[in-house]
């Protein structure tokens, strides 16, 4: 089974801290995604990456950056954490040949619940 | 722009009742894909179904069924004889072929509670 692993299930950080959320997938997927989940808003795309060192902004990139130095790892960075970034963050990956699969190839991690105090 | 609307924020029913979760979408793409996901308390999104825009056939899988109607831009999900294990947050999602290619656009989610 494809696994997408997010390093922390729960995180508590202080306002102004630099925060790293890590995501690792073990199936050589080219595409990786970071979503933010808030009640009443569903999941919103922050950033995605087509391949190593490639990244593209999603719908809500402000206040975030990403890094993809290796194919299996996609990091979300909060340069200076703020209380309005308190949320659940979900990582996902997908192979290039995803459309050939019933689920389109998307596999999600279990999420990191971040609280900024 | 692409948009998915799940107007029902929360639904609560008694076990064995049938329940329908609504999903309405907007897209300018002529080819697109619709998905339903289940999110149990553990947090990960579990894939339930994918429907292609050119295939309007309804689908049934055990107690689950999906009604895709292009004329009303709806992709509703029905659980028959609900069980406590069906309690979760359910998301409808859309992926266009051209617009917003590569990304899934999600609805707001519907929290379903099945009471024993």
Coordinates of C-alpha atoms in Angstrom, one line a residue, chain A residues 9 31 33 35 37 40-43 45 48 50 59 88 90 94 98-99 101-104 106 108-110, chain B residues 9 33 35 37 39 41-45 47 49-50 89 91 95 97 101-109:
Chain A
X9 CA 0.0 14.3 14.4
X31 CA 3.1 15.0 -7.6
X33 CA 0.2 18.5 -2.4
X35 CA -3.9 21.2 1.8
X37 CA -8.6 21.9 6.3
X40 CA -17.0 25.0 7.0
X41 CA -14.3 25.6 4.4
X42 CA -13.3 22.1 3.5
X43 CA -9.8 21.5 2.1
X45 CA -4.8 23.9 -1.7
X48 CA 1.8 21.6 -5.0
X50 CA 5.1 18.4 -10.0
X59 CA -5.3 28.9 -3.8
X88 CA -5.4 20.8 10.2
X90 CA -3.1 17.4 5.0
X94 CA -0.2 11.2 -6.8
X98 CA -2.7 8.7 -11.7
X99 CA -5.6 9.1 -14.2
X101 CA -6.2 4.5 -11.5
X102 CA -9.7 4.3 -10.1
X103 CA -8.9 6.8 -7.4
X104 CA -6.9 8.9 -9.8
X106 CA -4.5 10.5 -4.8
X108 CA -3.6 11.4 1.7
X109 CA -1.7 11.4 4.9
X110 CA -3.4 11.4 8.3
Chain B
X9 CA -22.9 21.1 7.3
X33 CA -13.9 14.1 -12.6
X35 CA -14.9 12.2 -6.2
X37 CA -14.0 10.9 0.2
X39 CA -12.7 11.2 6.7
X41 CA -11.7 10.4 13.2
X42 CA -8.2 9.1 12.4
X43 CA -7.9 11.9 9.9
X44 CA -6.9 10.4 6.6
X45 CA -9.1 10.8 3.5
X47 CA -11.4 7.3 -1.4
X49 CA -15.7 6.8 -5.7
X50 CA -14.6 8.6 -8.8
X89 CA -16.9 13.7 7.6
X91 CA -16.1 15.4 1.2
X95 CA -10.9 17.9 -10.7
X97 CA -9.2 18.4 -17.2
X101 CA -5.7 20.7 -13.7
X102 CA -3.6 18.7 -11.2
X103 CA -5.6 19.8 -8.2
X104 CA -8.7 18.6 -6.4
X105 CA -11.3 21.3 -5.4
X106 CA -13.2 20.2 -2.3
X107 CA -16.6 21.1 -0.9
X108 CA -17.0 22.2 2.7
X109 CA -17.7 18.7 4.0

